[in-house]
Amino acid sequence: MNASDYNRYLAAIKAANDSEASRARELLRQIQADMIARHGLSDNDVDYLIRQFRYHI
């Protein structure tokens, strides 16, 4: 994952984590689906960013 994508995902995750719980879970699901579709589960950055989720989805 390039630095631009990483920073964009990290900012989106932080914003989602600060949302109300029900909305946050939906946002995090969308972020996770996009990251996996674009970069795959084997990408170390994807793994790290998913661990930054406040809520388990």
One Martini backbone bead per residue (centre of mass of N, CA, C, O) as a GRO file, in nm:
protein
   57
    1MET     BB    1   0.098   0.036   0.022
    2ASN     BB    2   0.067   0.351  -0.005
    3ALA     BB    3   0.089   0.643   0.171
    4SER     BB    4  -0.175   0.771   0.081
    5ASP     BB    5  -0.365   0.537   0.148
    6TYR     BB    6  -0.288   0.503   0.441
    7ASN     BB    7  -0.371   0.792   0.535
    8ARG     BB    8  -0.665   0.773   0.442
    9TYR     BB    9  -0.747   0.529   0.614
   10LEU     BB   10  -0.664   0.637   0.891
   11ALA     BB   11  -0.856   0.880   0.891
   12ALA     BB   12  -1.118   0.715   0.856
   13ILE     BB   13  -1.087   0.545   1.112
   14LYS     BB   14  -1.083   0.777   1.316
   15ALA     BB   15  -1.361   0.887   1.241
   16ALA     BB   16  -1.521   0.627   1.296
   17ASN     BB   17  -1.434   0.592   1.596
   18ASP     BB   18  -1.588   0.880   1.668
   19SER     BB   19  -1.843   0.756   1.624
   20GLU     BB   20  -2.112   0.612   1.660
   21ALA     BB   21  -2.139   0.283   1.695
   22SER     BB   22  -2.331   0.207   1.457
   23ARG     BB   23  -2.185   0.383   1.245
   24ALA     BB   24  -1.896   0.278   1.279
   25ARG     BB   25  -1.937  -0.013   1.185
   26GLU     BB   26  -2.018   0.058   0.895
   27LEU     BB   27  -1.766   0.217   0.817
   28LEU     BB   28  -1.562  -0.013   0.879
   29ARG     BB   29  -1.672  -0.211   0.673
   30GLN     BB   30  -1.612  -0.036   0.426
   31ILE     BB   31  -1.311  -0.004   0.469
   32GLN     BB   32  -1.239  -0.302   0.470
   33ALA     BB   33  -1.346  -0.375   0.191
   34ASP     BB   34  -1.166  -0.177   0.034
   35MET     BB   35  -0.888  -0.274   0.125
   36ILE     BB   36  -0.917  -0.569   0.030
   37ALA     BB   37  -0.982  -0.512  -0.268
   38ARG     BB   38  -0.710  -0.342  -0.324
   39HIS     BB   39  -0.478  -0.517  -0.122
   40GLY     BB   40  -0.544  -0.732   0.064
   41LEU     BB   41  -0.471  -0.948   0.340
   42SER     BB   42  -0.143  -0.965   0.300
   43ASP     BB   43  -0.120  -0.681   0.389
   44ASN     BB   44   0.031  -0.523   0.650
   45ASP     BB   45  -0.133  -0.258   0.654
   46VAL     BB   46  -0.411  -0.382   0.671
   47ASP     BB   47  -0.370  -0.528   0.934
   48TYR     BB   48  -0.305  -0.279   1.105
   49LEU     BB   49  -0.562  -0.111   1.045
   50ILE     BB   50  -0.766  -0.316   1.159
   51ARG     BB   51  -0.642  -0.292   1.455
   52GLN     BB   52  -0.761   0.019   1.480
   53PHE     BB   53  -1.024  -0.072   1.546
   54ARG     BB   54  -1.264  -0.025   1.791
   55TYR     BB   55  -1.447  -0.224   1.639
   56HIS     BB   56  -1.593  -0.518   1.588
   57ILE     BB   57  -1.707  -0.671   1.259
   0.00000   0.00000   0.00000
